[in-house]
Coordinates of C-alpha atoms in Angstrom, one line a residue:
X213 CA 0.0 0.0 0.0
X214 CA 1.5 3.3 -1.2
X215 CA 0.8 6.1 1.7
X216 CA 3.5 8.8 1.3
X217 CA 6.2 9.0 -0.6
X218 CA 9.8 10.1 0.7
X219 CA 12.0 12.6 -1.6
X220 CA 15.0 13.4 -0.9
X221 CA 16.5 16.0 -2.9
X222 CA 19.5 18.3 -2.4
X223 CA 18.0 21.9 -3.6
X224 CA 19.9 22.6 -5.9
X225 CA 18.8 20.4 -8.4
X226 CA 16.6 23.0 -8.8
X227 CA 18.6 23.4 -11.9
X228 CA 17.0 20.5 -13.5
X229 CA 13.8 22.4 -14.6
X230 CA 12.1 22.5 -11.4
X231 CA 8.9 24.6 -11.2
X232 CA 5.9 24.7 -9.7
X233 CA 2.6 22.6 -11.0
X234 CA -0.7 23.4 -9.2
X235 CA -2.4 20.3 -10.3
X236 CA 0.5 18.4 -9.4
X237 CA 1.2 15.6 -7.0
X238 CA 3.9 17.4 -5.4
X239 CA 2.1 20.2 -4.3
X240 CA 0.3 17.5 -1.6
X241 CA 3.5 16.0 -0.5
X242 CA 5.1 18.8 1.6
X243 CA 8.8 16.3 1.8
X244 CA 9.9 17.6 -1.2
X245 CA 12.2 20.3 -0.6
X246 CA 14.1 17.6 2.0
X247 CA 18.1 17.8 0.9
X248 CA 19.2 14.7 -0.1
X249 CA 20.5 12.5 2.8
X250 CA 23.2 10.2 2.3
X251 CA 23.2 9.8 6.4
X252 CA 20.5 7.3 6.3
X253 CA 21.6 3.6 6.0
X254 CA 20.2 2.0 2.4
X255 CA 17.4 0.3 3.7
X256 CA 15.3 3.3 4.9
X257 CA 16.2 4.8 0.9
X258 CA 14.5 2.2 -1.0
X259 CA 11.2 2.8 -0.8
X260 CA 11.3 6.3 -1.7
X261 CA 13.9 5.4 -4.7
X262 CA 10.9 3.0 -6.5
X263 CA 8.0 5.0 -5.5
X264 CA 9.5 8.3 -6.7
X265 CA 10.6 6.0 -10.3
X266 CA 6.8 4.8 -10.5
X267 CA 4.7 7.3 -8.9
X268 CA 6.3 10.8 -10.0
X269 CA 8.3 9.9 -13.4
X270 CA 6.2 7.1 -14.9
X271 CA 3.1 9.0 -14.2
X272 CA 4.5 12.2 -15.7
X273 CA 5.7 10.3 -19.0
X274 CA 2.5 8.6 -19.5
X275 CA 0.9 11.8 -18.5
X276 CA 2.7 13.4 -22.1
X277 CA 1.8 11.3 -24.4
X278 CA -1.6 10.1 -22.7
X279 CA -3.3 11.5 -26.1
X280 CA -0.7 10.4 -28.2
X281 CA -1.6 7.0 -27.4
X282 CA -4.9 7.4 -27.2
X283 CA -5.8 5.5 -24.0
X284 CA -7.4 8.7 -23.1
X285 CA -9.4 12.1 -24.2
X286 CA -10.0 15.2 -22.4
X287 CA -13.5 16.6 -22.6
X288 CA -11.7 20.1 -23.9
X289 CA -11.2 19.8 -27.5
X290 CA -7.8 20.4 -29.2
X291 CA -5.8 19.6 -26.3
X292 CA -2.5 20.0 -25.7
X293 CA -1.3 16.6 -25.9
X294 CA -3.7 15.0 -28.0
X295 CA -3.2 17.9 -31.0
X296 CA 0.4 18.5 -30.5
X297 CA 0.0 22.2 -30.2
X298 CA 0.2 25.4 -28.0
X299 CA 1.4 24.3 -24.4
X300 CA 3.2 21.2 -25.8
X301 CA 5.6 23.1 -28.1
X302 CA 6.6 25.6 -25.3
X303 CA 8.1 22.4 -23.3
X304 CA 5.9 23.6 -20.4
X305 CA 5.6 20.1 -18.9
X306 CA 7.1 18.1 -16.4
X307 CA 8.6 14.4 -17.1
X308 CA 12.6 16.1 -17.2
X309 CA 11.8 17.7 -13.6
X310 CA 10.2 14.7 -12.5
X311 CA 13.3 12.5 -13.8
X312 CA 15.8 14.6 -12.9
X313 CA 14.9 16.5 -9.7
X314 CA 12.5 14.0 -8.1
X315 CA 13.7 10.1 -8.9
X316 CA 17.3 10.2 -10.3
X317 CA 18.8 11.4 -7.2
X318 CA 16.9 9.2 -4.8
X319 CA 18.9 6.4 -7.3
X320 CA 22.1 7.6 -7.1
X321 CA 22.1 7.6 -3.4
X322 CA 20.6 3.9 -3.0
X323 CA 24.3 3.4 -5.2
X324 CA 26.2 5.4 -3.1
X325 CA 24.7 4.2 0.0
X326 CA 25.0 0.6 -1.0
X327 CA 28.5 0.8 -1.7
X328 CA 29.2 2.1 1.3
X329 CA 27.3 -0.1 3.7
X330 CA 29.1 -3.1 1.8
X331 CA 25.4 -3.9 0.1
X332 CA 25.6 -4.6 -2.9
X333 CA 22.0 -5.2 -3.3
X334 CA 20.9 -1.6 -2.9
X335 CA 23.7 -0.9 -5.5
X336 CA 22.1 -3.3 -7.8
X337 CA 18.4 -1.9 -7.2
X338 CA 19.6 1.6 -7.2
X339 CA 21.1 0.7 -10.9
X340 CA 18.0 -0.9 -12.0
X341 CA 15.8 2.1 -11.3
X342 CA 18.0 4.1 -12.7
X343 CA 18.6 2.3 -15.9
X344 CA 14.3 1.8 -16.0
X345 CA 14.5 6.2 -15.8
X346 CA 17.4 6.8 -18.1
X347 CA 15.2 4.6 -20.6
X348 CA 11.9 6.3 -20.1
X349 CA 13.5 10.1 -20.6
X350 CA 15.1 9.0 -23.6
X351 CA 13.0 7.4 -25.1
X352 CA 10.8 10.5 -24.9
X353 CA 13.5 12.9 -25.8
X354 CA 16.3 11.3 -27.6
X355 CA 20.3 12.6 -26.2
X356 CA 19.6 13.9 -22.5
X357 CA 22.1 14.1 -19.5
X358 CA 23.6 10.7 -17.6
X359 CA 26.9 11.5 -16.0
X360 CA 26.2 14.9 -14.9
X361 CA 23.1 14.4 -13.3
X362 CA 23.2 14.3 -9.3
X363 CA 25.9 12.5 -7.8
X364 CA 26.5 12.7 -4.4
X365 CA 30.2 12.5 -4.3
X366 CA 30.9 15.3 -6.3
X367 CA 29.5 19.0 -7.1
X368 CA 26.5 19.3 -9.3
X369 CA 26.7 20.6 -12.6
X370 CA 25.3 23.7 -13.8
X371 CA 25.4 23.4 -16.8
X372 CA 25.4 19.6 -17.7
X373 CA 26.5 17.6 -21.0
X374 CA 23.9 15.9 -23.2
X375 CA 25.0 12.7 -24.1
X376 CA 23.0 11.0 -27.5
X377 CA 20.4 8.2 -27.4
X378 CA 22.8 5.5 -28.4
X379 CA 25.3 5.9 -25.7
X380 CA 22.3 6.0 -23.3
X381 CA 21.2 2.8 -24.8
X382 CA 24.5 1.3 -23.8
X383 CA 24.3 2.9 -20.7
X384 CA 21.2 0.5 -20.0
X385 CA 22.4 -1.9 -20.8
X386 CA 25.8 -1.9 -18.3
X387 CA 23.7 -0.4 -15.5
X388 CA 22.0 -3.9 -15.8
X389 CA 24.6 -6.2 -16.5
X390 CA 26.1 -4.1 -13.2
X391 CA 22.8 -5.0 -11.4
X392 CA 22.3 -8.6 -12.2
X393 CA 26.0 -9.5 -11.1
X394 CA 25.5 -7.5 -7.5
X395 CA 22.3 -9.6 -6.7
X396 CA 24.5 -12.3 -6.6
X397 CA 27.1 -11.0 -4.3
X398 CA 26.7 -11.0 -0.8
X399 CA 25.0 -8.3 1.0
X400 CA 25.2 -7.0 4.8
X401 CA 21.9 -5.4 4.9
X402 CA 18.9 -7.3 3.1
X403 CA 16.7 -5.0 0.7
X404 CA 13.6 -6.0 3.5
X405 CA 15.8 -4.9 6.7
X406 CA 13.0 -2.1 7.0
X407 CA 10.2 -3.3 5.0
X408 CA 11.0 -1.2 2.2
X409 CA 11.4 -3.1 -1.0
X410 CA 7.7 -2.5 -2.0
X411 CA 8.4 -3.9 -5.7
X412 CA 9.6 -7.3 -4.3
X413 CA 9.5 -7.5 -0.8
X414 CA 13.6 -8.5 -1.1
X415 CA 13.1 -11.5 -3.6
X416 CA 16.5 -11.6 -5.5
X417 CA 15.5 -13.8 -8.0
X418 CA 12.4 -11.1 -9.0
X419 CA 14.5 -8.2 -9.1
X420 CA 17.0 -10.4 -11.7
X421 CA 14.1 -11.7 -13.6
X422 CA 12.8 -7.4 -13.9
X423 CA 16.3 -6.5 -14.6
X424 CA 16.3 -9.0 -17.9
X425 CA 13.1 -8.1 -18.6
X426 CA 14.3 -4.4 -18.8
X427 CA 17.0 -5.3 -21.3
X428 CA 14.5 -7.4 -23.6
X429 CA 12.8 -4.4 -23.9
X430 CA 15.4 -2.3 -24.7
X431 CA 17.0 -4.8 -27.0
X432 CA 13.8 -5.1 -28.8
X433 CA 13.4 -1.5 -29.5
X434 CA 16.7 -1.6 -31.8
X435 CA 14.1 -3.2 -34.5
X436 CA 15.0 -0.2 -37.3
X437 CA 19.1 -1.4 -37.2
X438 CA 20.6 -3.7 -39.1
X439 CA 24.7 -2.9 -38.3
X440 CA 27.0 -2.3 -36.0
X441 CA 26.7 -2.9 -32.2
X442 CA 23.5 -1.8 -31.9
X443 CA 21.9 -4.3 -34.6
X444 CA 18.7 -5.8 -33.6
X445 CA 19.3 -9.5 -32.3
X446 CA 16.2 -11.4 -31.8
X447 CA 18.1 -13.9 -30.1
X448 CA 19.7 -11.9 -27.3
X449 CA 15.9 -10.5 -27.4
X450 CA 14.5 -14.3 -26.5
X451 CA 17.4 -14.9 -24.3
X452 CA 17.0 -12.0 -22.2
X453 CA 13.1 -13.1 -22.2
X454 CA 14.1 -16.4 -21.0
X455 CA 15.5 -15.2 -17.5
X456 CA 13.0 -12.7 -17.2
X457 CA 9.4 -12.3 -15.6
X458 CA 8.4 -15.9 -15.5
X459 CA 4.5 -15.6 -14.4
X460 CA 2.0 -12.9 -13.0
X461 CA 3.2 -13.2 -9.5
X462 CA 6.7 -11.7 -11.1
X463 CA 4.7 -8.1 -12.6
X464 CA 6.6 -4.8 -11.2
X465 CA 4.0 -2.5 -9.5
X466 CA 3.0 -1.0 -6.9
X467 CA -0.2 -0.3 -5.3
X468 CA -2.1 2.6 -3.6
X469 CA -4.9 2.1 -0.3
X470 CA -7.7 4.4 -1.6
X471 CA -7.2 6.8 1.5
X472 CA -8.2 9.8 2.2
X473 CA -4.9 10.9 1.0
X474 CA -4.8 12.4 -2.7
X475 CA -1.1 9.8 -3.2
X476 CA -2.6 7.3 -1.7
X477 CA -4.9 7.2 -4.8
X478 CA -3.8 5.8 -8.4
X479 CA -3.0 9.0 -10.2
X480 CA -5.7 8.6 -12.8
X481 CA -8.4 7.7 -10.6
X482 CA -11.4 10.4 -9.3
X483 CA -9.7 11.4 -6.2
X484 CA -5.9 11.0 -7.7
X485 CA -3.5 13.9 -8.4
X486 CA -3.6 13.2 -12.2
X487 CA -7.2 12.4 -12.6
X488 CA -8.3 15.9 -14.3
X489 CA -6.0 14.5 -17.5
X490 CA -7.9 11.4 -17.8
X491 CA -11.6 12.5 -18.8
X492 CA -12.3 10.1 -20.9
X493 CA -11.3 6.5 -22.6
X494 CA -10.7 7.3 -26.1
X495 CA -12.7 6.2 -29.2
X496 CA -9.8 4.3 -30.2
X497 CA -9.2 2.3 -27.4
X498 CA -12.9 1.6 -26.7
X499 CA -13.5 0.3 -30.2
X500 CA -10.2 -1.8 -30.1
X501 CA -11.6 -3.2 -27.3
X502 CA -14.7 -4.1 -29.1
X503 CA -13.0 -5.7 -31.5
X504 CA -9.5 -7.0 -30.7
X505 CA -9.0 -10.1 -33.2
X506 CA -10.5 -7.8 -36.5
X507 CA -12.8 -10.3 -37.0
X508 CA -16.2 -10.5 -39.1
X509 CA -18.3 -11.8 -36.2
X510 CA -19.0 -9.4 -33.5
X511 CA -16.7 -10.6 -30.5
X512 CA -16.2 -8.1 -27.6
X513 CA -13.1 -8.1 -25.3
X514 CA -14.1 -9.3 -21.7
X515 CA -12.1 -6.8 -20.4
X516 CA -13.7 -4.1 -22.3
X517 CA -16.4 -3.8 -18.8
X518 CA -13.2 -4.2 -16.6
X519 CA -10.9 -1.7 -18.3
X520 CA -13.9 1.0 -18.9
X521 CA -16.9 2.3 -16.8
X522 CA -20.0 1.9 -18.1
X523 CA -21.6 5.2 -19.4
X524 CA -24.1 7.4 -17.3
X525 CA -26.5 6.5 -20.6
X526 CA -25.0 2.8 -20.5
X527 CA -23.1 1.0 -23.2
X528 CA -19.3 1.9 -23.9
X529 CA -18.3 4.8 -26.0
X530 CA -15.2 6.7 -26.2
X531 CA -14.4 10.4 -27.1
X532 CA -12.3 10.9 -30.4
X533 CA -8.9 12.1 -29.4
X534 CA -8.6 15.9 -29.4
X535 CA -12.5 16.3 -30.3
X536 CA -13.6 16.9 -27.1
X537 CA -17.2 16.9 -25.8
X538 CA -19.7 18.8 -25.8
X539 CA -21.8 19.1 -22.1
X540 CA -24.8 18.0 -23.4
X541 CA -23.3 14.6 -24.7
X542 CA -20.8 13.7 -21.8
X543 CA -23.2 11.1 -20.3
X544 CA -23.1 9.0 -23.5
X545 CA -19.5 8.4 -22.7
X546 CA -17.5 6.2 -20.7
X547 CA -15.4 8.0 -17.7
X548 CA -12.1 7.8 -17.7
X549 CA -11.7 6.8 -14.2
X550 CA -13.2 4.1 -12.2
X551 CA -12.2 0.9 -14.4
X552 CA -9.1 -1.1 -13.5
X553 CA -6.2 0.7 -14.4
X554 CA -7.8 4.1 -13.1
X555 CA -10.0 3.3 -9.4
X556 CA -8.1 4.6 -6.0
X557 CA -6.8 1.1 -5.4
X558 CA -5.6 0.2 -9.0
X559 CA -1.5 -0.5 -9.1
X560 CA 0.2 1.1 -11.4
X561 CA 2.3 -1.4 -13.3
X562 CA 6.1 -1.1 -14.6
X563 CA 6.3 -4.4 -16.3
X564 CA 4.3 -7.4 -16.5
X565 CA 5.0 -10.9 -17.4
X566 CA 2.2 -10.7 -20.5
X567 CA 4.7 -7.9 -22.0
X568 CA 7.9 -9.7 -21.7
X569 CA 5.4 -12.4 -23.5
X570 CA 4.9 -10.1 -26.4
X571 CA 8.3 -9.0 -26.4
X572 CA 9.4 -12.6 -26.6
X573 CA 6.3 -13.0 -29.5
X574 CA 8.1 -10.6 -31.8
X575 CA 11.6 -11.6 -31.7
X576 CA 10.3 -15.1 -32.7
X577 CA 8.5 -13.4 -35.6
X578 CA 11.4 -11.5 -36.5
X579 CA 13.4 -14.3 -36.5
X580 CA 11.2 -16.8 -39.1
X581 CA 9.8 -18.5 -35.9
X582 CA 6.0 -18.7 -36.2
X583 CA 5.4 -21.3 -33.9
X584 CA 7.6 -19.9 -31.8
X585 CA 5.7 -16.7 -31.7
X586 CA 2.2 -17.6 -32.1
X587 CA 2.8 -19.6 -28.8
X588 CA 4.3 -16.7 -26.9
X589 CA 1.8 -14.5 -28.1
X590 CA -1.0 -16.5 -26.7
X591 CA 0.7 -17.1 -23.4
X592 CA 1.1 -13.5 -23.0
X593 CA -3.0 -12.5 -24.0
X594 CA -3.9 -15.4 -21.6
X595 CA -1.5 -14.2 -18.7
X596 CA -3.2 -10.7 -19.4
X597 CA -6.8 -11.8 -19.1
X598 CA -5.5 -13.8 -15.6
X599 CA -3.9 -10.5 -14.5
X600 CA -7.5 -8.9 -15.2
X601 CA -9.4 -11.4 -13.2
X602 CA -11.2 -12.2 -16.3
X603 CA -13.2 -15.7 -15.7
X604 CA -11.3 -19.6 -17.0
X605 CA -14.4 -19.9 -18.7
X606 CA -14.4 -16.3 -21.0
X607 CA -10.6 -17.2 -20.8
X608 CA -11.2 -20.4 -22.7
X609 CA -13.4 -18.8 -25.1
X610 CA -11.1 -16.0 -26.0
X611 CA -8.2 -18.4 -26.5
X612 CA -9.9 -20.8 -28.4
X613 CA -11.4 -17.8 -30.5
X614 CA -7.6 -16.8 -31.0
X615 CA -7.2 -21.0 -32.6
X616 CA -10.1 -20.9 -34.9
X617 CA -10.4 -17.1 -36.1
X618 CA -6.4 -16.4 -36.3
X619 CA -4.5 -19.4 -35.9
X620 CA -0.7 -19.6 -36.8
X621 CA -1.8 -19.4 -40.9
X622 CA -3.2 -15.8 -40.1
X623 CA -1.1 -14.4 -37.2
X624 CA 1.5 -11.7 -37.7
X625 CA 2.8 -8.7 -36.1
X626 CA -0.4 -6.6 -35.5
X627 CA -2.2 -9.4 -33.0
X628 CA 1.4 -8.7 -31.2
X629 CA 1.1 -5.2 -31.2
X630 CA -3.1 -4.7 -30.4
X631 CA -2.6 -7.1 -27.4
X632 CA 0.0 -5.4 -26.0
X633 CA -1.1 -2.1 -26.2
X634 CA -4.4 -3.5 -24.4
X635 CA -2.0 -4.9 -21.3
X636 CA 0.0 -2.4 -21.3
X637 CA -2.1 0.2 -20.5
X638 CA -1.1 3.4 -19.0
X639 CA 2.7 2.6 -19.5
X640 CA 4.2 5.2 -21.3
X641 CA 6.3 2.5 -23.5
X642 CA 3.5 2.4 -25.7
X643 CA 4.4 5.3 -27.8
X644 CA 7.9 3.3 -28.7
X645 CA 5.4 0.6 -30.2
X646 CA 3.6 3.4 -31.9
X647 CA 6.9 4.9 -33.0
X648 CA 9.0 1.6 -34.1
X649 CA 5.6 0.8 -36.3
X650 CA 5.3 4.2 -37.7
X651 CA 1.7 4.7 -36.1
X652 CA 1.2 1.8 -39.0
X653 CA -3.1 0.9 -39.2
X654 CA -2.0 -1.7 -40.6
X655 CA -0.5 -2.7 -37.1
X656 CA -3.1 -0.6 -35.2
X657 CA -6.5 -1.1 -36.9
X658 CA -8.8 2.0 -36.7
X659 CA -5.8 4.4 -35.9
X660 CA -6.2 8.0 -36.8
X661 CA -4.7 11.1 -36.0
X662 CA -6.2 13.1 -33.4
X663 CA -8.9 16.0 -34.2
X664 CA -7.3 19.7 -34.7
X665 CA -4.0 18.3 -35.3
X666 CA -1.6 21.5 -35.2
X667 CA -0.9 21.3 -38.9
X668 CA 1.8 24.2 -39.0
X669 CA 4.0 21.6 -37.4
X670 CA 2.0 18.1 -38.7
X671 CA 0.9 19.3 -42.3
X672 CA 0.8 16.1 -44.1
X673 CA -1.7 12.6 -43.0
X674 CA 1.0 10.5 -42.2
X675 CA 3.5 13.3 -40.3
X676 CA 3.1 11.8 -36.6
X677 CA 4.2 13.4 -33.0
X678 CA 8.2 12.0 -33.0
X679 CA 9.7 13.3 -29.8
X680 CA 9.1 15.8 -27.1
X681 CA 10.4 19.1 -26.4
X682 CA 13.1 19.5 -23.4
X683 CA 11.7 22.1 -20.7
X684 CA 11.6 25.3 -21.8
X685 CA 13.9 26.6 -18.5
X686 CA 16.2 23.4 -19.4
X687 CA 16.7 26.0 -22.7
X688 CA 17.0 28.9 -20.6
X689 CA 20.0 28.2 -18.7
X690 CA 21.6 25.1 -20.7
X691 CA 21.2 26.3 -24.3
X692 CA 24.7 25.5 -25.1
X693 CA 25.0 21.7 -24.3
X694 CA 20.7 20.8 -25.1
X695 CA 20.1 20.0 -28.8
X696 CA 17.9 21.8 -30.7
X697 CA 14.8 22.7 -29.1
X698 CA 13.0 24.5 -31.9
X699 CA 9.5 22.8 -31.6
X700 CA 9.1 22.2 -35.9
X701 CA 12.4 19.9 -35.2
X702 CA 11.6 18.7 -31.6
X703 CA 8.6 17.3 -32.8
X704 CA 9.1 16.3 -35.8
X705 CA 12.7 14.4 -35.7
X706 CA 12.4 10.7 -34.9
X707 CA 15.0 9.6 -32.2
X708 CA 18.2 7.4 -32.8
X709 CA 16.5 3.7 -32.2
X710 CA 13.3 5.1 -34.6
X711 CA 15.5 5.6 -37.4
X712 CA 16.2 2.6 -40.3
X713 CA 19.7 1.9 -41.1

């Protein structure tokens, strides 16, 4: 149960585009002008380290690109996010504040401290966390800072270096190799000496199995390169699969009590701190949901009723993305809290076993394995349903619907896609999917770019949000080292991993 959450931050990271957000979390959570404290022993630093990594940056990055995923719709139309315009290209929002001022440095102390309390398992936690943050800013940014973000042994940088996505990406990748060898060592303090490893309660063997299952996923984003080091290998894709989440009981989350307390509350749900960004499920997602396998036969998703409320007029409808509603018609639409991903109680999931599953599903098919793939892909929609607490017996019928409408003659890369985007909703690795497929509906059936596009920036039908802008006061005082910021090439310019060699 998540009840507070600790931040410790040295104030002067204030540097990091730190400003204030009225609608934001932190502005309930009066720890967060704490210094950092690298007095405290590791094992009273944990807990803040994963819940700062999950609830503060994961939020915030899913928060971005909520729209451009189209999981959800605001009732306002031409929003921000879902039209790519106005308050998006000023880089007024908050994922590199959240990164860099709120979760990186409770990371770099867990390594610090675990080093020097001859416990290497906080060292190896600390790294994970870190690699999982370094992954989501870049992924949303392309080249950002790494080595001259907070460290506690040595003065902070004013002005720090941008390194580019590729070295990031190998970055990752050490960070976890680092990680994985130092669960293995021998550690004076375990991670549950104080009851704070709320990811895994200090199961070694999970924290390995997330750590592989972050590098599958970073593998398997190198899709678009065919040379050099960085050349997509399905089989270090499968092999990384193969020691990582191996069932349900392995999914990375964490969960909230419902309180009275606004971050006690999933973000996204009525009485969380992120709620007013969720109004609605989108028209997208709803009629995905409504028909998942792109059959002729009319075949609704069981978890369309768990995922999304019911509307005030019954039925399930979502709101086009950046149409917005009109007041009169809001009650013929489904809310965009109260389901399963968005009530006060819902966790809010880093990874889940059905993902690594679909992970898994492509390299096969990227290899020439069918079989291969077909059978991770139905392990992974099946694992999903379970995690949804959908019944055996709809279970049985959506699997055996999978056999006779798609089978392995039929199957290819979109099934792969459309179930994953289903179970991993809310995760803000979805817009890599939408990315390394070239917002394809051909992969995504039914997808369409939002209403009131800004078409200044996104003229043409098939030009497609690409990256996001750094913070605007990231510009103001670290011009010199951040790359260009001008919002027709922010935008626009596909990142390193998204580009075909």
């Amino acid at each position: 149960m998540m009840k507070k959450i600790y931040t410790y931050i040295f104030t002067a990271l204030s540097v990091f585009s730190f400003t204030g957000c009225s609608d934001d979390y932190f502005d309930v959570n009066n720890s967060v002008t704490q210094p950092t404290n690298t007095g405290l022993a590791p094992q009273y630093r944990i807990e803040g380290a994963i819940e700062n990594t999950v609830a503060t940056a994961q939020y915030r990055g899913i928060r971005e690109v909520l729209g451009v995923v189209q999981y959800g719709s605001q009732n306002t139309p031409a929003y921000y996010s879902e039209s790519w315009n106005t308050f998006l290209t000023t880089g007024s929002y908050f994922l590199w504040q959240n990164v860099y001022v709120y979760a990186l440095p409770n990371t770099a102390d867990l390594i610090y401290l675990g080093e020097e309390y001859n416990s290497p398992h906080y060292t190896a936690v600390g790294k994970i966390l870190r690699a999982y943050l370094f992954g989501m800013a870049t992924d949303q940014y392309g080249s950002i800072v790494t080595d001259d973000s907070y460290n506690p042994e040595r003065t902070i940088e004013l002005e720090p270096e941008f390194v580019s996505q590729q070295e990031v990406y190998q970055l990752i990748f050490t960070l976890l190799d680092e990680a994985i060898a130092e669960l293995d060592m021998d550690s004076e303090i375990s991670l549950q000496a104080a009851e704070g490893d709320i990811l895994y309660n200090g199961d070694l063997a999970q924290w390995k199995r997330f750590a592989y299952s972050i590098k599958a996923r970073y593998l398997n984003h190198l899709t678009k390169k065919s040379s050099g080091e960085f050349a997509y290998d399905p089989q270090a894709v499968i092999q990384a699969t193969q020691n990582g989440l191996a069932s349900n009981q392995d999914n990375a989350l964490i969960s909230y009590g419902g309180g009275t307390a606004v971050n006690d509350n999933q973000p996204f749900s009525v009485n969380g701190y992120g709620s007013t960004r969720f109004d609605y499920f989108s028209e997208f997602f709803v009629n995905l949901l409504k028909d998942p396998l792109t059959i002729e036969e009319e075949f609704e998703d069981p978890r369309l009723s768990i995922i999304v409320p019911e509307a005030v007029n019954g039925g399930y409808q979502g709101v086009k993305t950046g149409a917005g509603v009109d007041a009169e018609l809001a009650d013929d639409y489904s809310l965009g809290n109260g389901g399963f991903y968005t009530s006060p109680e819902s966790p809010t999931y880093m990874m889940t076993y059905s993902e690594v599953k679909f992970i898994e599903a492509e390299a096969r098919f990227r290899s020439g394995d069918i079989a291969g793939a077909y059978a991770a892909y139905k392990t992974g929609v099946e694992a999903d349903l379970q995690k949804l607490n959908v019944s055996s017996e709809e279970i049985s019928t959506y699997m055996t619907k999978i056999d006779t409408e798609i089978g392995q003659a039929n199957f290819d890369l979109s099934q792969i896609f459309v179930q994953k985007y289903i179970a991993n909703m809310l995760n803000p690795e979805t817009w890599v999917d939408f990315r390394r497929v070239d917002y394809s509906a051909d992969i995504y059936p039914g997808l369409e770019r939002p209403d009131n596009v800004n078409i200044s920036l996104f003229p043409n039908e098939d030009d497609w949000l690409q990256a996001m802008m750094y913070e605007y006061n990231e510009e103001d005082r670290n011009y010199e080292n951040m790359p260009d910021n001008n919002p027709a090439v922010r935008l626009t310019t596909p990142v390193w991993w998204d580009v075909e060699e």
